[in-house]
Coordinates of C-alpha atoms in Angstrom, one line a residue:
Chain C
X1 CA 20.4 -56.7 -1.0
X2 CA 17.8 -55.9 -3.7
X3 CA 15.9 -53.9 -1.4
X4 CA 19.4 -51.9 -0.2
X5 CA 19.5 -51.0 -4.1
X6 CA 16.1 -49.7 -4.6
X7 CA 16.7 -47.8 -1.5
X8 CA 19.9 -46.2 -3.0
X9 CA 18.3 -46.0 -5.7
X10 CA 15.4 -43.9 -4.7
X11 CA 17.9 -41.6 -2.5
X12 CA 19.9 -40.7 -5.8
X13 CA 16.1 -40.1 -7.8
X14 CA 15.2 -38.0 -4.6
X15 CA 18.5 -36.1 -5.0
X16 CA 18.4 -35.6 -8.2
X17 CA 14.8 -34.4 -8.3
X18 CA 15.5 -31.8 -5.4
X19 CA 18.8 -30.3 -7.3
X20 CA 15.9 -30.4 -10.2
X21 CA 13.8 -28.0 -8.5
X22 CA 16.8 -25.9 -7.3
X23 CA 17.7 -24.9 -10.8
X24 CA 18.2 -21.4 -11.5
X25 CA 16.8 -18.5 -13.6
X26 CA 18.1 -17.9 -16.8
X27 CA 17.9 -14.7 -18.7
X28 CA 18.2 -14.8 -22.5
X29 CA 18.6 -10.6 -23.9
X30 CA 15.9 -9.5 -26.0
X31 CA 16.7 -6.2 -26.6
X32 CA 19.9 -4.3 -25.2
X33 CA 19.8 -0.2 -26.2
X34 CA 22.9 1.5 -24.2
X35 CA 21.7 4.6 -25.8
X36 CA 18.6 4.8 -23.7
X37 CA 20.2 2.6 -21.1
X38 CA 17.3 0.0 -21.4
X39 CA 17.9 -3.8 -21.4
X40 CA 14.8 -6.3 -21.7
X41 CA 15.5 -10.0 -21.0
X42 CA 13.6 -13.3 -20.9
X43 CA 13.2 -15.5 -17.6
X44 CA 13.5 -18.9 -18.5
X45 CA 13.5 -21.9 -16.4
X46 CA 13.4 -25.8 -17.6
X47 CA 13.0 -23.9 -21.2
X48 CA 9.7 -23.1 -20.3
X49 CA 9.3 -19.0 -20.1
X50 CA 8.3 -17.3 -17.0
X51 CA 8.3 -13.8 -17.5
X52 CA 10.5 -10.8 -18.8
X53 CA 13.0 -8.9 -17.2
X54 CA 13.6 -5.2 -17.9
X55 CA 17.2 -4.1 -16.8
X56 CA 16.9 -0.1 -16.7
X57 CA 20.2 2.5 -15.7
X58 CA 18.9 5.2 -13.9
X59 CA 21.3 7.9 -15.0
X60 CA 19.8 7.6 -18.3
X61 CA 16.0 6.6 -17.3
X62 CA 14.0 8.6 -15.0
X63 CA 11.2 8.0 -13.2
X64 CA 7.7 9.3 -12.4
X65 CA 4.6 8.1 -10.1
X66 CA 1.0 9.1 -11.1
X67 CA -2.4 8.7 -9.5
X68 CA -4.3 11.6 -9.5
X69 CA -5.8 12.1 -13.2
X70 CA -7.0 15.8 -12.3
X71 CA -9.4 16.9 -15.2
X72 CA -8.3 14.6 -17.9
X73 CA -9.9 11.1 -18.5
X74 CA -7.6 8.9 -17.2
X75 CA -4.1 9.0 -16.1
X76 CA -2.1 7.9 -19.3
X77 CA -3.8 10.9 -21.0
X78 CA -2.2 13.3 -18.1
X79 CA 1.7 11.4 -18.8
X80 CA 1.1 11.5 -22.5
X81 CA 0.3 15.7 -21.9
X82 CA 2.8 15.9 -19.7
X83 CA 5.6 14.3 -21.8
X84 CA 6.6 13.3 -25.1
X85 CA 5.0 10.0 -25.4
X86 CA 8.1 8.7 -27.2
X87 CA 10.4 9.6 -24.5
X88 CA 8.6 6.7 -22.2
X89 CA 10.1 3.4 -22.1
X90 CA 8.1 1.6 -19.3
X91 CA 4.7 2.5 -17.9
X92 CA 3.4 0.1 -15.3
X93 CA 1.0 -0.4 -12.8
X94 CA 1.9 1.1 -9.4
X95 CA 0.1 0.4 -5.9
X96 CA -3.3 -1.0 -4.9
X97 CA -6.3 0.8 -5.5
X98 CA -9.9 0.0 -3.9
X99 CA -11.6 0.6 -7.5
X100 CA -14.7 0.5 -5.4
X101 CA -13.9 3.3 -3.5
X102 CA -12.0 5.1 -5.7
X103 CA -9.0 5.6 -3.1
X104 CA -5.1 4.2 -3.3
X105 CA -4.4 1.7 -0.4
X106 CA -1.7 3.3 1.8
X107 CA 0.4 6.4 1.8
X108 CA 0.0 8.5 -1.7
X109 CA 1.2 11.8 -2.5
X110 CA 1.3 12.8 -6.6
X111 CA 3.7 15.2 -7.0
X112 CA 2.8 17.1 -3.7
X113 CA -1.1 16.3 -3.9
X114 CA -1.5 14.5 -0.9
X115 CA -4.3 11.6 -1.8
X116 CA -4.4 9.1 1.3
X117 CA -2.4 10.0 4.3
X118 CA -3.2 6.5 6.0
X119 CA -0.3 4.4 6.2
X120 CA -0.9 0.6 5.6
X121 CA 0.4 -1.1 8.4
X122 CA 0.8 -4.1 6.3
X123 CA 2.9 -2.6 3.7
X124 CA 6.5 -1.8 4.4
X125 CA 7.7 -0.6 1.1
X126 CA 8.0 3.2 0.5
X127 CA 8.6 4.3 -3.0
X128 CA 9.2 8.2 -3.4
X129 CA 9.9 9.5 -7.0
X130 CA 11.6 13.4 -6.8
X131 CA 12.6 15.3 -10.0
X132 CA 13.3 11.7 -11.9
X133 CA 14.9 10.0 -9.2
X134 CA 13.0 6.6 -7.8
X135 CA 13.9 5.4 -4.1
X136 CA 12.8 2.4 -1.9
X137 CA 12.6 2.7 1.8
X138 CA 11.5 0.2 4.6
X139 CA 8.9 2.1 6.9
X140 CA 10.3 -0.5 9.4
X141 CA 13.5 1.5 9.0
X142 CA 14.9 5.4 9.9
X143 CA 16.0 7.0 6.6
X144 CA 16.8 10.1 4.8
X145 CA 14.9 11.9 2.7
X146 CA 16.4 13.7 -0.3
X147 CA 17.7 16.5 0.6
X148 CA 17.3 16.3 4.1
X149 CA 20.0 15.7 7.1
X150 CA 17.6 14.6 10.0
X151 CA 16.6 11.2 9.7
X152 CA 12.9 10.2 10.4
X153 CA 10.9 7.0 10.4
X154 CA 7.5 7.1 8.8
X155 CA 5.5 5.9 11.3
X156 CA 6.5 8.1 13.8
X157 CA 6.8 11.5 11.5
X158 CA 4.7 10.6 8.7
X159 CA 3.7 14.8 9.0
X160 CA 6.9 15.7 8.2
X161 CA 7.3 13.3 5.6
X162 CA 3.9 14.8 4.2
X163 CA 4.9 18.8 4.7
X164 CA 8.7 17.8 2.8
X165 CA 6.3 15.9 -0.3
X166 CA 4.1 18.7 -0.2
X167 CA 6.4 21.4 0.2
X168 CA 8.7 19.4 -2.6
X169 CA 6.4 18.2 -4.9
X170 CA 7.4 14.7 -4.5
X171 CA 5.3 11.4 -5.1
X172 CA 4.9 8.9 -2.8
X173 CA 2.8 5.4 -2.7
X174 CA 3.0 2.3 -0.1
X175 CA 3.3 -1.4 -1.0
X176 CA 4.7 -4.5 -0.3
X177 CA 8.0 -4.7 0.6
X178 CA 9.5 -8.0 -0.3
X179 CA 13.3 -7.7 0.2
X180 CA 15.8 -5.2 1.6
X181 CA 19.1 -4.3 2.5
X182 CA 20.3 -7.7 0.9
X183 CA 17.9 -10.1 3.1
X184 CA 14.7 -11.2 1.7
X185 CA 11.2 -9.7 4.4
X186 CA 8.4 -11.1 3.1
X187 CA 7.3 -14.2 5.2
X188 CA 5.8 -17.7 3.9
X189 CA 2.6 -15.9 4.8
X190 CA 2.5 -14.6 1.5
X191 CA 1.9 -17.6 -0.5
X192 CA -2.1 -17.0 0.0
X193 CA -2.9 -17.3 -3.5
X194 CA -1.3 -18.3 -7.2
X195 CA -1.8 -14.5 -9.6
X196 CA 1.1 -13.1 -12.3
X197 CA 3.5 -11.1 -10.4
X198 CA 5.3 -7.6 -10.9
X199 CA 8.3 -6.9 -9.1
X200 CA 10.2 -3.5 -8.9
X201 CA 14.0 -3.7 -7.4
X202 CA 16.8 -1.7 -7.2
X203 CA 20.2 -2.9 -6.8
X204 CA 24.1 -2.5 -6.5
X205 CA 26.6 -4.7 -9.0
X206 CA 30.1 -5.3 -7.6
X207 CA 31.2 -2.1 -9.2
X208 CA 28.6 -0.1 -7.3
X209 CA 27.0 0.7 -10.3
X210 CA 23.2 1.5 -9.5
X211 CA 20.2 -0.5 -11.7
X212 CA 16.4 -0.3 -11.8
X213 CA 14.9 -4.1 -12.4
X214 CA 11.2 -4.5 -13.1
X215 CA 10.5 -8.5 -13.0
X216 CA 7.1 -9.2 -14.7
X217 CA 6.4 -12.7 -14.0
X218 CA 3.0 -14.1 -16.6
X219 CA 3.3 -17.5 -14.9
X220 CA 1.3 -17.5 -12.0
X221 CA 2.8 -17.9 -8.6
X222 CA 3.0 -17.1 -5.1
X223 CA 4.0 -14.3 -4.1
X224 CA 6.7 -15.4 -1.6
X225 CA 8.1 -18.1 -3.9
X226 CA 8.2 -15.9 -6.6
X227 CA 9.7 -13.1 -4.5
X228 CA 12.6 -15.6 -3.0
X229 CA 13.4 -17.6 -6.6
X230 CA 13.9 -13.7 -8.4
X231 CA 15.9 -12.6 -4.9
X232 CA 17.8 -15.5 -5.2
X233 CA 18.6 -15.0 -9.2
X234 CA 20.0 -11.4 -7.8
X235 CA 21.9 -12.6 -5.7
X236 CA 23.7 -15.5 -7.2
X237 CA 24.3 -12.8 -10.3
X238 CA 25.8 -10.9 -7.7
X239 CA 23.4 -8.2 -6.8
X240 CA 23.4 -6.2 -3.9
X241 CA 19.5 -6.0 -3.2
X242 CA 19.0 -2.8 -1.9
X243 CA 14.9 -2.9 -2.1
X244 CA 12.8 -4.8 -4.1
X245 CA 9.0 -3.9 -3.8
X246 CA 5.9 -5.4 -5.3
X247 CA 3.7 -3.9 -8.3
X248 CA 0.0 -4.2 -8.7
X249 CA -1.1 -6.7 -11.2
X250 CA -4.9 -8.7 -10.7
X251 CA -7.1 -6.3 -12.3
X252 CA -4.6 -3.0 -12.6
X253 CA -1.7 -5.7 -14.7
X254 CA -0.5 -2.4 -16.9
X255 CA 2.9 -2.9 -18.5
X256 CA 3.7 -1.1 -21.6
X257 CA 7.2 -0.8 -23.2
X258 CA 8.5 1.5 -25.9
X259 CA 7.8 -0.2 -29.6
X260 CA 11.3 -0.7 -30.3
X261 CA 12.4 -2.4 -27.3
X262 CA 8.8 -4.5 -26.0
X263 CA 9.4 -7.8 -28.5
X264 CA 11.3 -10.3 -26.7
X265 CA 11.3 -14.4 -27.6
X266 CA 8.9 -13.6 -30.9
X267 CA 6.3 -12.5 -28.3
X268 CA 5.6 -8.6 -26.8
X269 CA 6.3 -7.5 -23.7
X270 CA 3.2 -6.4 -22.4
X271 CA 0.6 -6.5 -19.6
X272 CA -2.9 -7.8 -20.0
X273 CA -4.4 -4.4 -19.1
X274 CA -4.4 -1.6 -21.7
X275 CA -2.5 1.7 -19.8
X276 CA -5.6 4.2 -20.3
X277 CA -7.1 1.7 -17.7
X278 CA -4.2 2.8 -15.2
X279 CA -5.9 3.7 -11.9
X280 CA -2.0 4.6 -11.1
X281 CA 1.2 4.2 -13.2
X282 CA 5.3 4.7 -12.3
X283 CA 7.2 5.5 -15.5
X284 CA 10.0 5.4 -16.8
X285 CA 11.6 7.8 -19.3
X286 CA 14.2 9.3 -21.2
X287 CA 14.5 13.2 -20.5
Chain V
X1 CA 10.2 13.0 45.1
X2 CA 7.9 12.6 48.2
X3 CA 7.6 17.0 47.8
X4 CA 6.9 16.4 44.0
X5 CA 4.3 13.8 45.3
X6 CA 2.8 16.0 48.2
X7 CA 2.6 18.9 45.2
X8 CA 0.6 16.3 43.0
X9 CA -1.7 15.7 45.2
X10 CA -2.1 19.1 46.6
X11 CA -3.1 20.4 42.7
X12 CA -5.6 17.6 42.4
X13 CA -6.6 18.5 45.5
X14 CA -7.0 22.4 44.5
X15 CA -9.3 20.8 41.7
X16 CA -7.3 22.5 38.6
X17 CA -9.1 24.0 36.2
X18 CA -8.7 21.8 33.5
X19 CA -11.3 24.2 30.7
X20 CA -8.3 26.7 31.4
X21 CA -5.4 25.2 30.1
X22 CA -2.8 28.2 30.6
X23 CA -4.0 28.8 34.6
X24 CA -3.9 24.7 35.0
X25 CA -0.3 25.1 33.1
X26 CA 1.1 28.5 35.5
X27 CA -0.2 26.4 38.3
X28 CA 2.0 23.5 38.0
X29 CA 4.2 24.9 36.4
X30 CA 7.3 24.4 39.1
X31 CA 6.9 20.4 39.0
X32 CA 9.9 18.6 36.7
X33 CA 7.8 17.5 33.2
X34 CA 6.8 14.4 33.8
X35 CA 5.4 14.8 37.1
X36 CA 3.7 18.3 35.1
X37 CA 2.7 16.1 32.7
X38 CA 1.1 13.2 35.5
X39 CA -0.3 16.1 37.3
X40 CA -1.8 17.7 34.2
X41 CA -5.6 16.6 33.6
X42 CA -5.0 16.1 30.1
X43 CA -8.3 14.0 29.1
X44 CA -10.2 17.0 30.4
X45 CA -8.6 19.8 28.2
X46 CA -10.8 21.4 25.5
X47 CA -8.5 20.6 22.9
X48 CA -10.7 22.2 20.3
X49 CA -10.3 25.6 22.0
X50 CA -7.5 26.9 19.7
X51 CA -7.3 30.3 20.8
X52 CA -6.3 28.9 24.3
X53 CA -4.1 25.9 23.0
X54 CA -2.0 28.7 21.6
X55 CA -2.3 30.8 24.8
X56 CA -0.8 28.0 26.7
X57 CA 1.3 26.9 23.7
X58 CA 3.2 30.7 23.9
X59 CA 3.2 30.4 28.0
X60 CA 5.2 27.0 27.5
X61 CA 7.8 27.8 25.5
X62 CA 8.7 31.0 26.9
X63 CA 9.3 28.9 30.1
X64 CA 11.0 26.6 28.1
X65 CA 8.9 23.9 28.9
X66 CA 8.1 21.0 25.9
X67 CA 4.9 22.2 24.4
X68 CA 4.8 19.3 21.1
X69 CA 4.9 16.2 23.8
X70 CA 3.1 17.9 25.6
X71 CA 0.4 18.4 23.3
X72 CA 0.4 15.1 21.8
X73 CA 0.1 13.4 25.3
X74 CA -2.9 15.2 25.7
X75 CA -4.5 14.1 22.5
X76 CA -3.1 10.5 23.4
X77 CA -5.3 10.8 26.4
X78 CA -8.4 12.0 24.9
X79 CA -8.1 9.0 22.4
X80 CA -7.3 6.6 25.1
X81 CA -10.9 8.1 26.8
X82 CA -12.7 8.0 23.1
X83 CA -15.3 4.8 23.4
X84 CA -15.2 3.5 19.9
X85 CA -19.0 2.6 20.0
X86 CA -20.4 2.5 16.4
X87 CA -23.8 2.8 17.8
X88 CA -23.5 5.9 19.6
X89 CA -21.3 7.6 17.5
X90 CA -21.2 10.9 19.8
X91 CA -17.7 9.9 21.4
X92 CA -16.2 9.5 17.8
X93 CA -17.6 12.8 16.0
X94 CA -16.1 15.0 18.8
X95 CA -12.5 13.4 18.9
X96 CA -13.3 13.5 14.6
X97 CA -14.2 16.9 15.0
X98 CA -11.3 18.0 17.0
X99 CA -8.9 16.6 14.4
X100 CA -10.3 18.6 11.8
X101 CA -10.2 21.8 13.8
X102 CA -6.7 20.8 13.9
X103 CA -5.6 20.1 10.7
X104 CA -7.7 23.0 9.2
X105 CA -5.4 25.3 12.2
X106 CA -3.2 26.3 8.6
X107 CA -6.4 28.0 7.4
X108 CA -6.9 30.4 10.7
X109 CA -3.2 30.7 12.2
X110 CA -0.9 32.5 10.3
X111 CA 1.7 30.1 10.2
X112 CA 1.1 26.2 9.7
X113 CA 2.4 24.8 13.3
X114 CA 3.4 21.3 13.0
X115 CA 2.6 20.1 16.2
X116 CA -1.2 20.6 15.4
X117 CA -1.1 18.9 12.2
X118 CA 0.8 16.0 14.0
X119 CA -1.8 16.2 16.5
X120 CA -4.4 15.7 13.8
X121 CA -2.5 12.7 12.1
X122 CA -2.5 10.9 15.7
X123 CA -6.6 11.4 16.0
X124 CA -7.2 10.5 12.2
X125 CA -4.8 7.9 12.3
X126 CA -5.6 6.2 15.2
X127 CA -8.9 6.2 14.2
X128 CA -8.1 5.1 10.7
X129 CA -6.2 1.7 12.5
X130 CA -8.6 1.4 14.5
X131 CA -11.3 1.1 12.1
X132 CA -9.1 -1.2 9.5
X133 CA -8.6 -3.2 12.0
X134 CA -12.1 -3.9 13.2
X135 CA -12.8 -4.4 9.4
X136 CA -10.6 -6.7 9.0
X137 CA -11.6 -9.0 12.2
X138 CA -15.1 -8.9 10.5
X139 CA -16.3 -6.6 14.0
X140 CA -17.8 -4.6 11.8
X141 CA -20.1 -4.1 9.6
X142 CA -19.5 -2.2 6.2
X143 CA -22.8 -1.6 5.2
X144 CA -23.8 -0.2 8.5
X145 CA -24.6 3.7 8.2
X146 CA -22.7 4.2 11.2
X147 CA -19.7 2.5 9.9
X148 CA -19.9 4.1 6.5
X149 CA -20.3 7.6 7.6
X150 CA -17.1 7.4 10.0
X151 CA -14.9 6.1 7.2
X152 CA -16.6 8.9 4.8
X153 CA -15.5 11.3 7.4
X154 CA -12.1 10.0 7.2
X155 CA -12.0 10.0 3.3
X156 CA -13.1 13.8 3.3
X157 CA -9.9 14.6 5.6
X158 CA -7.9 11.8 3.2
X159 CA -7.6 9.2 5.0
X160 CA -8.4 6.5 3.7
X161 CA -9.5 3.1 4.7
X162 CA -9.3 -0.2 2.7
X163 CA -12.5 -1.8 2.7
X164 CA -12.0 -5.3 1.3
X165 CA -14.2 -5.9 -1.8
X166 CA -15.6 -9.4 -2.6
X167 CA -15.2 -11.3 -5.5
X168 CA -18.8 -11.0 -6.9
X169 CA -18.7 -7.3 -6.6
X170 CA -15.9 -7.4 -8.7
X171 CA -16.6 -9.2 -11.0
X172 CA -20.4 -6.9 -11.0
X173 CA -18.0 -3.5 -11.2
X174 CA -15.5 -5.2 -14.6
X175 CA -19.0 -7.0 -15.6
X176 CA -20.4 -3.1 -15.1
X177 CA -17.3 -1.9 -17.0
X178 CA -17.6 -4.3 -20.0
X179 CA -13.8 -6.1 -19.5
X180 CA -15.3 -8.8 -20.7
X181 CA -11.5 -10.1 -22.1
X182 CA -9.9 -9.7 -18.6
X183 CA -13.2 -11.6 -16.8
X184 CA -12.5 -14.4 -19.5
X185 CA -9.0 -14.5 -18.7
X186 CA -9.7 -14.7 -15.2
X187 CA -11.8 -17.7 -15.0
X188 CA -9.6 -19.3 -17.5
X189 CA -6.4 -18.6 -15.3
X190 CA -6.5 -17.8 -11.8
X191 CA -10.6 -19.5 -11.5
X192 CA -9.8 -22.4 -14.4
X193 CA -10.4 -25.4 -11.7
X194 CA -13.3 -23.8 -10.1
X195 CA -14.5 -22.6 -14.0
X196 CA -14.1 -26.4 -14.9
X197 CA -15.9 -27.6 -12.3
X198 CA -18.5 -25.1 -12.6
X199 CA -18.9 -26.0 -16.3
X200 CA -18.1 -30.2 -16.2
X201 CA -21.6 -29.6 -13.0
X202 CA -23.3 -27.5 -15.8
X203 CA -22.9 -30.2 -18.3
X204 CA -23.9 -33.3 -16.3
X205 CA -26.6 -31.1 -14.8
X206 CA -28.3 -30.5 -18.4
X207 CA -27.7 -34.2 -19.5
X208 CA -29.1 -35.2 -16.6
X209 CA -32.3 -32.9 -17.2
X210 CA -32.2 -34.1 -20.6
X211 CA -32.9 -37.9 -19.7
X212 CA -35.4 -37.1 -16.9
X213 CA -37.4 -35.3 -19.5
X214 CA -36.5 -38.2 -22.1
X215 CA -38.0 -40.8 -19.2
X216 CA -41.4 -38.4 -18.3
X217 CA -42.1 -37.5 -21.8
X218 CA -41.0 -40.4 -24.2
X219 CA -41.3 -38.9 -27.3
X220 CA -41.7 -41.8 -29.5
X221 CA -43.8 -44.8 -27.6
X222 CA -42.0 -48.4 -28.6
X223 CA -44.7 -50.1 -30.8
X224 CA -46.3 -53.4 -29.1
X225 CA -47.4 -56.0 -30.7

């Protein structure tokens, strides 16, 4: 009888440890600007604070991709020449770079510069940034370009996927691709080691209603778990995933938000890296 | 099909002239494409010969015939016949060679024809896998000249390949680079077990020292009596 009830027992603890573990996300607003159509957030779970969340509206925030510094020191200096440096919100890290070699990993065009024309094998995740706009495709996957009718899939007409950036002056980088089309791609494979993680979705509410999310994770995890637990968040706040790709962080972990919007929790919203080291950095911006 | 057959081996019997890709091409002409294509010796076609290439490319579209496939099975073929021997490298630097002629065909034609830059993509990019995959298998060897000067080559037409750097090297290159905050960070983070440990050894190791040098060289000898 006694042993029965330890064994009870234990079942219950066992149960109640595992709905423990299951416990969701929870986002606390830091900062909420409608005018610039920016939203940060806390990521909280147990109380203990995993990361930030910035919530972004793309009819008011644009978006740019930059790799190629051309003659000025580094890349920030090009963005801040190139733009008003108060009208960015959000500069972050992009794709991988070999720093020993000086070259992006995977497929890069800035703005119609054509930099690496290999495509990663490993690497599903297509970003291309045109005129302000930021999409996600799966290389796995036949899609439409902007502005085009014919589909094409990038392994088999990466050319014309070149000649239309070129020809276009579109940017385009490769990286991981970690969920799409509602259904989560990255494998338990991916849990090789435990590093801060970046994240980069974009998804659908019930309205339809389009929003950029940028999940900056300072708590070190796998990259799979991490992937699934902020998949899952989306999902049971009632996201449509469309794409959600992952953002360099190791040595490149560049995250910079506007001065009025980056404190969140009495702490700021920023990556360890300082942006004028940016080897590559997506933005985003008010026009 | 038995005629189609008879007609195959009838051209390979007529040895066609492969160096001449618009005779070899007028020549077979009247077999159905794929059989043109089977009877076609492909590997053996001087594919860096432009000038001829768009002889034959002309021919094959005025007689409505598929000249991009065609093309690109050709350059399939010559890959397919490309021994990737990084010890003789004379295999590699003519199929390299060729894809360069090719991409560069926007410089000396007057209009850029995508089937050549396609072409191009399928030489580089084939050697490009290739490569990263050997790498990556640990077949070869980075520091090798040979190695090193094929994936220059493919840099300098940008295509890059991802040569996985080692964690001392990085740390030399931030060490090199004075990030002396993020290399802190590091080994307190992502390294702090292996730091620790490295450290708690270090310790012990000079304690240890310490007595050794305490037991050989007592510094004050107890007094006797």
């Amino acid at each position: 009888m006694t042993l029965q009830k330890i064994g009870v027992g234990l079942i219950c603890c066992l149960c109640c440890l595992s709905l423990w573990g299951q416990r969701d996300l929870e986002e606390t607003v830091c900062q909420n600007n409608v005018q610039k159509g920016i939203r940060t957030g806390v990521l909280q779970q147990y109380n203990r604070t995993l990361g930030y969340v910035v919530w972004m509206n793309p009819a008011k925030v644009k978006s740019g991709y930059f790799i190629d510094r051309g003659t000025y020191p580094n890349v920030y200096s090009r963005i801040t020449d190139w733009t008003e440096p108060s009208a960015i919100l959000v500069s972050t890290s992009g794709n991988y770079v070999n720093k020993n070699y000086h070259q992006s990993i995977g497929l890069t065009v800035d703005r119609g510069k054509v930099l690496n024309k290999t495509l990663a094998r490993d690497m599903d995740g297509l970003v291309v940034t045109l005129n302000g706009s930021l999409t996600i495709f799966s290389v796995q996957r036949p899609f439409k370009l902007p502005g085009q009718y014919k589909s094409i899939n990038a392994s088999y007409d990466k050319t014309r996927l070149l000649q239309w950036a070129q020809r276009i002056k579109a940017s385009v980088f490769q990286t991981h691709l970690l969920a799409f089309d509602n259904a989560l791609t990255i494998s338990t494979a991916g849990n090789k080691k435990v590093a801060k993680r970046k994240f980069l979705a974009t998804v659908y509410d019930k309205s339809g209603n389009k929003q950029r999310v940028l999940f900056y994770l300072q708590k070190g995890a796998y990259l799979q778990k991490a992937a699934k637990q902020v998949f899952d968040y989306l999902r049971v706040q009632g996201y449509h995933v469309q794409a959600m790709v992952n953002l360099d962080t190791g040595g490149n972990d560049i995250l910079t938000i506007d001065d009025t919007l980056q404190r969140c929790n009495n702490r700021v919203i920023r990556g360890f890296m300082s942006a004028t080291y940016a080897t590559n950095l997506l933005v985003f911006y008010n026009q | 099909m038995r005629y189609w057959l008879f007609l195959i081996l009838l051209y390979a019997w007529n040895d066609v002239k492969a160096n001449d890709c618009l005779a070899t091409v007028q020549q077979l002409e009247q077999l159905p494409y794929d059989s043109f294509v089977l009877a076609f010796p492909l590997a053996a076609v001087p594919i860096e010969d432009v000038r001829t290439l768009e002889k034959c490319r002309a021919y094959m579209l005025s007689k409505g015939l598929r000249w991009n496939d065609f093309l690109l099975a050709m350059i399939e073929k010559k890959m397919a016949a490309t021994d990737f021997d990084f010890e003789q490298l004379d295999d590699l630097k003519a199929i390299l060679s060729i894809g360069e002629i090719l991409s560069h065909s926007s410089h000396y034609l007057s209009d850029t024809i995508y089937c050549y830059m396609a072409g191009s993509d399928l030489i580089f990019g084939g050697i490009a896998d290739t490569v990263q995959s050997l790498i990556r298998q640990d077949l070869l060897d980075v520091a090798d000249f040979n190695v090193r000067y094929v994936v220059q080559r493919l840099l300098d037409n940008q295509y890059g390949i991802d040569i996985p750097t080692s964690n001392w090297v990085k740390l030399y290159n931030y060490c090199k680079e004075g990030r002396w905050d993020y290399i802190w960070h590091k080994f307190t983070s992502t390294y702090q077990r292996e730091f620790l440990t490295a450290v708690l050894i270090g310790v012990l190791g000079l304690v240890g020292l310490g007595w050794i040098w305490r037991k050989r060289f007592p510094k004050f000898k107890p007094k006797t009596a």
